mmCIF file of C-alpha atoms in Angstrom:
data_model
loop_
_atom_site.group_PDB
_atom_site.id
_atom_site.type_symbol
_atom_site.label_atom_id
_atom_site.label_comp_id
_atom_site.label_asym_id
_atom_site.label_seq_id
_atom_site.Cartn_x
_atom_site.Cartn_y
_atom_site.Cartn_z
ATOM 1 C CA MET A 1 5.132 -8.747 -17.398
ATOM 2 C CA ILE A 2 3.576 -8.545 -13.907
ATOM 3 C CA LYS A 3 3.579 -5.415 -11.756
ATOM 4 C CA VAL A 4 1.906 -5.354 -8.339
ATOM 5 C CA THR A 5 1.680 -2.151 -6.276
ATOM 6 C CA GLU A 6 0.381 -2.039 -2.693
ATOM 7 C CA LEU A 7 -2.133 -4.786 -3.408
ATOM 8 C CA GLU A 8 -4.454 -5.620 -0.528
ATOM 9 C CA LYS A 9 -7.339 -8.014 0.005
ATOM 10 C CA SER A 10 -9.394 -8.211 3.184
ATOM 11 C CA PHE A 11 -12.509 -10.186 4.041
ATOM 12 C CA VAL A 12 -15.269 -9.095 6.414
ATOM 13 C CA TYR A 13 -17.148 -11.815 8.255
ATOM 14 C CA LYS A 14 -19.371 -12.208 11.290
ATOM 15 C CA LYS A 15 -18.087 -13.891 14.402
ATOM 16 C CA LYS A 16 -20.700 -16.472 15.388
ATOM 17 C CA GLU A 17 -21.392 -17.661 18.923
ATOM 18 C CA LEU A 18 -22.387 -21.253 19.687
ATOM 19 C CA GLY A 19 -25.996 -22.377 20.045
ATOM 20 C CA LEU A 20 -29.411 -21.168 18.939
ATOM 21 C CA LYS A 21 -29.165 -17.861 20.793
ATOM 22 C CA GLY A 22 -25.830 -17.180 19.195
ATOM 23 C CA SER A 23 -27.308 -17.902 15.762
ATOM 24 C CA LEU A 24 -30.189 -15.489 16.389
ATOM 25 C CA ARG A 25 -27.859 -12.750 17.613
ATOM 26 C CA ASN A 26 -25.681 -13.293 14.555
ATOM 27 C CA PHE A 27 -28.742 -13.087 12.290
ATOM 28 C CA VAL A 28 -29.951 -9.720 13.643
ATOM 29 C CA GLY A 29 -26.553 -8.186 14.242
ATOM 30 C CA GLY A 30 -23.414 -9.948 15.338
ATOM 31 C CA THR A 31 -19.820 -8.836 15.644
ATOM 32 C CA LYS A 32 -18.016 -8.153 12.404
ATOM 33 C CA GLU A 33 -14.380 -9.110 12.026
ATOM 34 C CA THR A 34 -11.912 -8.192 9.287
ATOM 35 C CA LYS A 35 -9.328 -10.662 8.028
ATOM 36 C CA ILE A 36 -6.473 -9.197 5.984
ATOM 37 C CA ALA A 37 -5.400 -11.933 3.567
ATOM 38 C CA VAL A 38 -2.964 -9.833 1.512
ATOM 39 C CA ASN A 39 -1.428 -6.728 3.053
ATOM 40 C CA ASN A 40 -0.058 -3.999 0.740
ATOM 41 C CA ILE A 41 2.322 -6.186 -1.257
ATOM 42 C CA SER A 42 4.410 -4.916 -4.165
ATOM 43 C CA PHE A 43 6.661 -6.761 -6.631
ATOM 44 C CA GLU A 44 7.503 -7.060 -10.331
ATOM 45 C CA ILE A 45 8.120 -10.131 -12.490
ATOM 46 C CA GLU A 46 9.920 -9.980 -15.830
ATOM 47 C CA ALA A 47 8.845 -11.828 -18.973
ATOM 48 C CA GLY A 48 10.077 -15.431 -19.021
ATOM 49 C CA GLU A 49 10.772 -15.673 -15.295
ATOM 50 C CA ILE A 50 9.718 -18.626 -13.154
ATOM 51 C CA VAL A 51 9.124 -17.215 -9.685
ATOM 52 C CA GLY A 52 8.366 -19.310 -6.629
ATOM 53 C CA PHE A 53 5.670 -17.851 -4.375
ATOM 54 C CA LEU A 54 6.090 -19.434 -0.954
ATOM 55 C CA GLY A 55 4.448 -19.238 2.420
ATOM 56 C CA PRO A 56 2.662 -21.334 5.041
ATOM 57 C CA ASN A 57 -1.015 -22.220 4.752
ATOM 58 C CA GLY A 58 -3.157 -19.090 5.004
ATOM 59 C CA ALA A 59 -0.281 -16.758 4.099
ATOM 60 C CA GLY A 60 -2.112 -15.195 1.122
ATOM 61 C CA LYS A 61 -0.571 -17.107 -1.800
ATOM 62 C CA THR A 62 -3.726 -18.394 -3.487
ATOM 63 C CA THR A 63 -5.581 -15.117 -2.846
ATOM 64 C CA THR A 64 -2.796 -13.246 -4.649
ATOM 65 C CA LEU A 65 -2.884 -15.597 -7.645
ATOM 66 C CA LYS A 66 -6.665 -15.289 -7.849
ATOM 67 C CA MET A 67 -6.399 -11.487 -7.962
ATOM 68 C CA LEU A 68 -3.650 -11.592 -10.597
ATOM 69 C CA SER A 69 -5.704 -13.946 -12.765
ATOM 70 C CA GLY A 70 -8.841 -11.813 -12.436
ATOM 71 C CA ILE A 71 -10.875 -14.297 -10.387
ATOM 72 C CA MET A 72 -10.991 -12.020 -7.347
ATOM 73 C CA PHE A 73 -11.221 -8.257 -6.855
ATOM 74 C CA PRO A 74 -8.738 -6.545 -4.508
ATOM 75 C CA THR A 75 -9.723 -4.292 -1.634
ATOM 76 C CA SER A 76 -7.135 -1.711 -2.667
ATOM 77 C CA GLY A 77 -3.932 -1.303 -4.634
ATOM 78 C CA SER A 78 -3.200 -2.089 -8.259
ATOM 79 C CA ALA A 79 -1.859 -4.855 -10.468
ATOM 80 C CA HIS A 80 -1.024 -5.077 -14.155
ATOM 81 C CA VAL A 81 -0.388 -8.298 -16.055
ATOM 82 C CA MET A 82 0.895 -7.716 -19.608
ATOM 83 C CA GLY A 83 -0.455 -4.177 -19.201
ATOM 84 C CA PHE A 84 -3.988 -5.352 -18.349
ATOM 85 C CA ILE A 85 -5.819 -4.860 -15.073
ATOM 86 C CA PRO A 86 -6.764 -8.488 -14.349
ATOM 87 C CA TRP A 87 -10.158 -7.937 -12.708
ATOM 88 C CA ASP A 88 -11.394 -5.826 -15.639
ATOM 89 C CA GLY A 89 -12.124 -9.204 -17.236
ATOM 90 C CA LYS A 90 -11.168 -8.295 -20.803
ATOM 91 C CA ASN A 91 -11.219 -11.202 -23.258
ATOM 92 C CA GLU A 92 -7.853 -10.188 -24.689
ATOM 93 C CA PHE A 93 -6.353 -10.634 -21.211
ATOM 94 C CA LYS A 94 -8.069 -13.975 -20.567
ATOM 95 C CA ARG A 95 -6.720 -15.376 -23.840
ATOM 96 C CA GLN A 96 -3.143 -14.749 -22.719
ATOM 97 C CA ILE A 97 -3.168 -16.156 -19.176
ATOM 98 C CA SER A 98 -3.986 -19.429 -17.513
ATOM 99 C CA ILE A 99 -4.310 -20.658 -13.934
ATOM 100 C CA VAL A 100 -4.046 -24.176 -12.567
ATOM 101 C CA LEU A 101 -5.298 -24.807 -9.040
ATOM 102 C CA GLY A 102 -3.906 -28.105 -7.766
ATOM 103 C CA GLN A 103 -7.036 -28.864 -5.738
ATOM 104 C CA LYS A 104 -9.569 -27.798 -8.398
ATOM 105 C CA ASN A 105 -10.483 -29.558 -11.639
ATOM 106 C CA GLN A 106 -11.128 -27.738 -14.910
ATOM 107 C CA LEU A 107 -11.673 -30.991 -16.819
ATOM 108 C CA TRP A 108 -15.131 -32.574 -16.876
ATOM 109 C CA TRP A 109 -15.030 -35.512 -14.464
ATOM 110 C CA ASP A 110 -17.361 -37.829 -16.416
ATOM 111 C CA LEU A 111 -16.018 -37.137 -19.920
ATOM 112 C CA PRO A 112 -12.904 -38.462 -21.661
ATOM 113 C CA ALA A 113 -10.063 -35.955 -21.442
ATOM 114 C CA ASN A 114 -10.098 -35.276 -25.203
ATOM 115 C CA GLU A 115 -13.695 -34.003 -25.034
ATOM 116 C CA SER A 116 -12.848 -31.521 -22.256
ATOM 117 C CA LEU A 117 -9.815 -30.406 -24.244
ATOM 118 C CA TYR A 118 -11.927 -29.957 -27.364
ATOM 119 C CA LEU A 119 -14.331 -27.822 -25.321
ATOM 120 C CA ASN A 120 -11.389 -25.575 -24.383
ATOM 121 C CA LYS A 121 -10.501 -25.350 -28.077
ATOM 122 C CA CYS A 122 -14.005 -24.048 -28.810
ATOM 123 C CA ILE A 123 -14.017 -21.641 -25.861
ATOM 124 C CA TYR A 124 -10.716 -20.047 -26.937
ATOM 125 C CA GLY A 125 -11.499 -20.187 -30.656
ATOM 126 C CA ILE A 126 -8.370 -22.162 -31.541
ATOM 127 C CA ASP A 127 -8.231 -23.172 -35.212
ATOM 128 C CA ASP A 128 -8.134 -26.873 -36.053
ATOM 129 C CA ASP A 129 -4.532 -27.047 -37.280
ATOM 130 C CA SER A 130 -3.124 -25.122 -34.316
ATOM 131 C CA TYR A 131 -5.192 -27.225 -31.902
ATOM 132 C CA ARG A 132 -3.909 -30.519 -33.327
ATOM 133 C CA ARG A 133 -0.279 -29.371 -33.396
ATOM 134 C CA THR A 134 -0.361 -27.983 -29.853
ATOM 135 C CA LEU A 135 -2.248 -30.965 -28.461
ATOM 136 C CA ASP A 136 0.173 -33.440 -30.065
ATOM 137 C CA GLU A 137 3.186 -31.517 -28.757
ATOM 138 C CA LEU A 138 1.896 -31.229 -25.192
ATOM 139 C CA CYS A 139 0.699 -34.843 -25.029
ATOM 140 C CA GLU A 140 4.038 -36.100 -26.301
ATOM 141 C CA LEU A 141 6.005 -33.992 -23.819
ATOM 142 C CA LEU A 142 3.832 -35.149 -20.904
ATOM 143 C CA ASP A 143 3.483 -38.721 -22.197
ATOM 144 C CA VAL A 144 -0.337 -38.793 -22.046
ATOM 145 C CA LYS A 145 -1.257 -39.387 -25.700
ATOM 146 C CA GLU A 146 -2.611 -42.869 -24.919
ATOM 147 C CA LEU A 147 -4.882 -41.456 -22.182
ATOM 148 C CA LEU A 148 -6.876 -38.934 -24.207
ATOM 149 C CA ASP A 149 -9.909 -41.180 -24.595
ATOM 150 C CA VAL A 150 -9.948 -42.255 -20.924
ATOM 151 C CA GLN A 151 -12.693 -40.878 -18.698
ATOM 152 C CA VAL A 152 -11.142 -38.242 -16.394
ATOM 153 C CA ARG A 153 -12.434 -39.927 -13.232
ATOM 154 C CA ASN A 154 -10.459 -43.055 -14.203
ATOM 155 C CA LEU A 155 -7.122 -41.255 -14.508
ATOM 156 C CA SER A 156 -4.614 -41.332 -11.679
ATOM 157 C CA LEU A 157 -3.902 -38.094 -9.802
ATOM 158 C CA GLY A 158 -0.644 -37.594 -11.695
ATOM 159 C CA GLU A 159 -2.297 -38.273 -15.045
ATOM 160 C CA ARG A 160 -5.104 -35.819 -14.262
ATOM 161 C CA MET A 161 -2.620 -33.105 -13.354
ATOM 162 C CA LYS A 162 -0.781 -33.627 -16.652
ATOM 163 C CA MET A 163 -4.098 -33.288 -18.491
ATOM 164 C CA GLU A 164 -4.842 -30.133 -16.486
ATOM 165 C CA LEU A 165 -1.551 -28.680 -17.735
ATOM 166 C CA VAL A 166 -2.427 -29.633 -21.312
ATOM 167 C CA ALA A 167 -5.781 -27.865 -20.934
ATOM 168 C CA ALA A 168 -4.116 -24.790 -19.414
ATOM 169 C CA LEU A 169 -1.569 -24.480 -22.243
ATOM 170 C CA LEU A 170 -3.698 -25.286 -25.297
ATOM 171 C CA HIS A 171 -4.287 -21.602 -26.076
ATOM 172 C CA LYS A 172 -0.561 -20.787 -25.673
ATOM 173 C CA PRO A 173 -0.776 -18.323 -22.771
ATOM 174 C CA LYS A 174 2.070 -15.929 -22.064
ATOM 175 C CA VAL A 175 1.559 -16.096 -18.277
ATOM 176 C CA ILE A 176 0.537 -19.101 -16.205
ATOM 177 C CA PHE A 177 -0.239 -19.194 -12.492
ATOM 178 C CA LEU A 178 0.348 -22.600 -10.899
ATOM 179 C CA ASP A 179 -1.046 -23.182 -7.416
ATOM 180 C CA GLU A 180 0.291 -26.443 -5.951
ATOM 181 C CA PRO A 181 0.476 -28.291 -9.306
ATOM 182 C CA THR A 182 2.274 -31.295 -7.780
ATOM 183 C CA ILE A 183 0.230 -31.649 -4.584
ATOM 184 C CA GLY A 184 -0.357 -35.276 -3.662
ATOM 185 C CA LEU A 185 1.747 -36.662 -6.519
ATOM 186 C CA ASP A 186 4.435 -39.300 -6.105
ATOM 187 C CA ILE A 187 8.078 -38.315 -6.613
ATOM 188 C CA PHE A 188 8.184 -39.648 -10.183
ATOM 189 C CA ALA A 189 5.105 -37.679 -11.274
ATOM 190 C CA GLN A 190 6.462 -34.563 -9.547
ATOM 191 C CA LYS A 191 9.752 -34.861 -11.427
ATOM 192 C CA LYS A 192 7.972 -35.390 -14.755
ATOM 193 C CA ILE A 193 5.981 -32.192 -14.277
ATOM 194 C CA ARG A 194 9.050 -30.231 -13.131
ATOM 195 C CA ASP A 195 11.029 -31.389 -16.163
ATOM 196 C CA PHE A 196 8.138 -30.436 -18.448
ATOM 197 C CA LEU A 197 7.777 -26.941 -16.941
ATOM 198 C CA ASN A 198 11.520 -26.334 -17.196
ATOM 199 C CA TYR A 199 11.562 -27.370 -20.848
ATOM 200 C CA TYR A 200 8.394 -25.480 -21.750
ATOM 201 C CA ASN A 201 9.670 -22.301 -20.098
ATOM 202 C CA ARG A 202 12.957 -22.489 -22.018
ATOM 203 C CA GLN A 203 11.233 -23.166 -25.342
ATOM 204 C CA LYS A 204 8.251 -20.803 -25.107
ATOM 205 C CA LYS A 205 9.618 -18.114 -22.732
ATOM 206 C CA ILE A 206 6.365 -18.341 -20.767
ATOM 207 C CA THR A 207 6.192 -16.451 -17.465
ATOM 208 C CA ILE A 208 5.337 -18.727 -14.529
ATOM 209 C CA MET A 209 4.316 -17.879 -10.973
ATOM 210 C CA LEU A 210 4.402 -21.036 -8.884
ATOM 211 C CA THR A 211 3.257 -21.909 -5.374
ATOM 212 C CA SER A 212 4.274 -25.222 -3.842
ATOM 213 C CA HIS A 213 4.857 -26.845 -0.482
ATOM 214 C CA TYR A 214 7.427 -29.124 -2.128
ATOM 215 C CA LEU A 215 10.754 -27.350 -1.937
ATOM 216 C CA GLU A 216 12.115 -29.673 -4.641
ATOM 217 C CA ASP A 217 9.742 -27.912 -7.072
ATOM 218 C CA ILE A 218 11.050 -24.484 -6.118
ATOM 219 C CA GLU A 219 14.735 -25.463 -6.132
ATOM 220 C CA ALA A 220 14.434 -27.210 -9.511
ATOM 221 C CA LEU A 221 12.442 -24.492 -11.280
ATOM 222 C CA CYS A 222 13.003 -21.096 -9.660
ATOM 223 C CA ARG A 223 16.001 -18.846 -9.383
ATOM 224 C CA ARG A 224 13.926 -16.298 -7.517
ATOM 225 C CA THR A 225 11.393 -16.708 -4.760
ATOM 226 C CA ILE A 226 8.941 -14.381 -3.041
ATOM 227 C CA VAL A 227 8.053 -15.436 0.502
ATOM 228 C CA ILE A 228 4.776 -14.226 1.995
ATOM 229 C CA ASN A 229 3.592 -14.643 5.588
ATOM 230 C CA HIS A 230 0.450 -13.237 7.221
ATOM 231 C CA GLY A 231 -0.205 -11.342 3.983
ATOM 232 C CA ASN A 232 3.175 -9.571 4.008
ATOM 233 C CA ILE A 233 6.188 -10.164 1.784
ATOM 234 C CA VAL A 234 9.102 -11.080 4.048
ATOM 235 C CA TYR A 235 11.644 -11.978 1.362
ATOM 236 C CA ASP A 236 12.134 -11.425 -2.359
ATOM 237 C CA GLY A 237 15.336 -12.705 -3.893
ATOM 238 C CA ALA A 238 17.404 -15.678 -4.969
ATOM 239 C CA ILE A 239 16.258 -19.017 -3.567
ATOM 240 C CA ALA A 240 19.899 -20.019 -3.091
ATOM 241 C CA ALA A 241 20.442 -17.044 -0.796
ATOM 242 C CA VAL A 242 17.737 -17.906 1.738
ATOM 243 C CA ASN A 243 19.982 -19.908 4.044
ATOM 244 C CA GLU A 244 22.980 -17.680 3.299
ATOM 245 C CA LYS A 245 21.021 -14.592 4.309
ATOM 246 C CA PHE A 246 19.146 -15.891 7.333
ATOM 247 C CA THR A 247 21.377 -18.546 8.916
ATOM 248 C CA ASN A 248 25.019 -18.584 9.966
ATOM 249 C CA ARG A 249 25.267 -22.332 10.535
ATOM 250 C CA LYS A 250 26.531 -25.355 8.603
ATOM 251 C CA ILE A 251 25.823 -29.075 8.810
ATOM 252 C CA ILE A 252 28.721 -31.561 8.940
ATOM 253 C CA LYS A 253 27.879 -35.246 8.400
ATOM 254 C CA ILE A 254 30.651 -37.687 9.286
ATOM 255 C CA GLN A 255 30.985 -41.470 9.253
ATOM 256 C CA THR A 256 33.403 -42.623 11.923
ATOM 257 C CA LEU A 257 34.734 -45.808 13.482
ATOM 258 C CA ASP A 258 34.541 -44.217 16.933
ATOM 259 C CA THR A 259 31.966 -42.169 18.817
ATOM 260 C CA VAL A 260 32.039 -38.382 18.434
ATOM 261 C CA ALA A 261 32.001 -36.693 21.821
ATOM 262 C CA ALA A 262 30.146 -33.512 22.759
ATOM 263 C CA SER A 263 32.069 -30.279 22.366
ATOM 264 C CA PRO A 264 31.459 -26.553 22.844
ATOM 265 C CA TYR A 265 32.440 -26.123 19.169
ATOM 266 C CA TRP A 266 29.572 -28.157 17.715
ATOM 267 C CA GLU A 267 26.051 -29.309 18.424
ATOM 268 C CA ILE A 268 25.292 -32.984 17.849
ATOM 269 C CA ARG A 269 22.004 -33.205 15.954
ATOM 270 C CA THR A 270 21.904 -36.979 15.534
ATOM 271 C CA SER A 271 24.279 -39.877 16.100
ATOM 272 C CA GLU A 272 23.441 -43.413 15.010
ATOM 273 C CA ALA A 273 24.954 -46.363 13.166
ATOM 274 C CA GLY A 274 28.358 -44.721 12.910
ATOM 275 C CA THR A 275 27.014 -41.536 11.302
ATOM 276 C CA THR A 276 26.995 -38.295 13.259
ATOM 277 C CA VAL A 277 25.349 -35.060 12.149
ATOM 278 C CA LEU A 278 26.858 -31.900 13.649
ATOM 279 C CA GLU A 279 25.717 -28.297 13.488
ATOM 280 C CA VAL A 280 28.535 -25.747 13.580
ATOM 281 C CA ASP A 281 29.161 -22.038 13.250
ATOM 282 C CA LYS A 282 29.680 -21.315 9.549
ATOM 283 C CA LYS A 283 32.742 -19.130 10.026
ATOM 284 C CA ASN A 284 34.546 -21.889 11.963
ATOM 285 C CA THR A 285 33.706 -24.752 9.597
ATOM 286 C CA ASN A 286 37.229 -25.271 8.218
ATOM 287 C CA GLU A 287 38.893 -25.250 11.643
ATOM 288 C CA ILE A 288 36.300 -27.640 13.097
ATOM 289 C CA MET A 289 36.598 -30.003 10.137
ATOM 290 C CA GLY A 290 40.383 -30.040 10.600
ATOM 291 C CA ALA A 291 40.027 -30.812 14.306
ATOM 292 C CA LEU A 292 37.598 -33.667 13.584
ATOM 293 C CA LEU A 293 39.962 -35.218 11.023
ATOM 294 C CA LYS A 294 42.822 -35.142 13.555
ATOM 295 C CA LYS A 295 40.787 -36.561 16.440
ATOM 296 C CA TYR A 296 38.618 -39.247 14.773
ATOM 297 C CA THR A 297 38.988 -41.993 12.184
ATOM 298 C CA ILE A 298 36.628 -40.636 9.523
ATOM 299 C CA LYS A 299 35.521 -42.885 6.653
ATOM 300 C CA ASP A 300 33.472 -40.220 4.876
ATOM 301 C CA PHE A 301 32.179 -36.696 5.459
ATOM 302 C CA SER A 302 30.171 -33.904 3.858
ATOM 303 C CA VAL A 303 29.580 -30.232 4.629
ATOM 304 C CA GLU A 304 26.153 -28.840 3.779
ATOM 305 C CA ASN A 305 24.020 -25.779 4.227
ATOM 306 C CA ILE A 306 21.212 -25.760 6.757
ATOM 307 C CA PRO A 307 18.189 -27.370 4.992
ATOM 308 C CA LEU A 308 16.136 -24.916 2.978
ATOM 309 C CA GLU A 309 13.074 -25.728 5.067
ATOM 310 C CA GLU A 310 14.796 -24.277 8.122
ATOM 311 C CA GLY A 311 15.794 -21.127 6.271
ATOM 312 C CA LEU A 312 12.198 -20.658 5.142
ATOM 313 C CA GLU A 313 10.927 -21.289 8.670
ATOM 314 C CA LYS A 314 13.103 -18.411 9.829
ATOM 315 C CA LEU A 315 11.546 -16.247 7.115
ATOM 316 C CA TYR A 316 8.016 -17.293 8.105
ATOM 317 C CA THR A 317 8.615 -16.334 11.732
ATOM 318 C CA ARG A 318 10.791 -13.297 11.057
ATOM 319 C CA GLU A 319 8.022 -10.771 11.804
ATOM 320 C CA LYS A 320 7.371 -12.245 15.235
ATOM 321 C CA ASN A 321 11.000 -12.120 16.423
#
């Protein structure tokens, strides 16, 4: 469904000095700098996949989505989405994709949501029956039917994002690019949108490429993740394997009646209110757990992987080490 080959995007800008003299020098000449936002990346995504596209701020995530949706031209390389070259701008391509930017609105701020949605119907040439059926289905799934006649500016952030998803899916795209769709939302609104995307993907087999800083989104929706840093892909594989691949540590949380002492076999991360969090070598977990049970009066315990955030941090910094 999506094939990217050695895709690159760089920006040329002038480095400006401070003050009036610096402005004049910049006007007549100035020093040009090149910023590589996306650096020769390659990957493929199959039809019906939901793929998480992760990376720190400035890693190249949004730039990549903009190229794949045809908003931005690349500097070099190639990409095909459903066989189309995105930046050719063909109408047949535009009718089969959609992009939602979490910090950008596609709905008219001063109009009721239903008027913006009707405008999308006209733009995409959706027939009346199909429009009504699709709108009813999406509004019911996202629980926004009672909000259609509310002015967009009067909707909450979560309600606006649901309406943005309705607008993005009215024309039944085969591929949707979601850039931070849950940014700024409370945990209940985030879960509602995750549940909707999971259901919609299963029912419609839509291909989704998702960026998010909320790891709950990625863990709930994606089996596969692509991690990008400084414009380079540093990992492409199962989200569950991130910690397995890049850490060799485990976390043991124990509730005890007595105080856990320091030991060369574990590192005490935190210890308060009778709960101690230990970091241990993964290969020695069973032996250490046995030793703890013999030495301390343990009311409860759990053994967990290193948090996903830490595994991703290792991926983000992998190039530097």
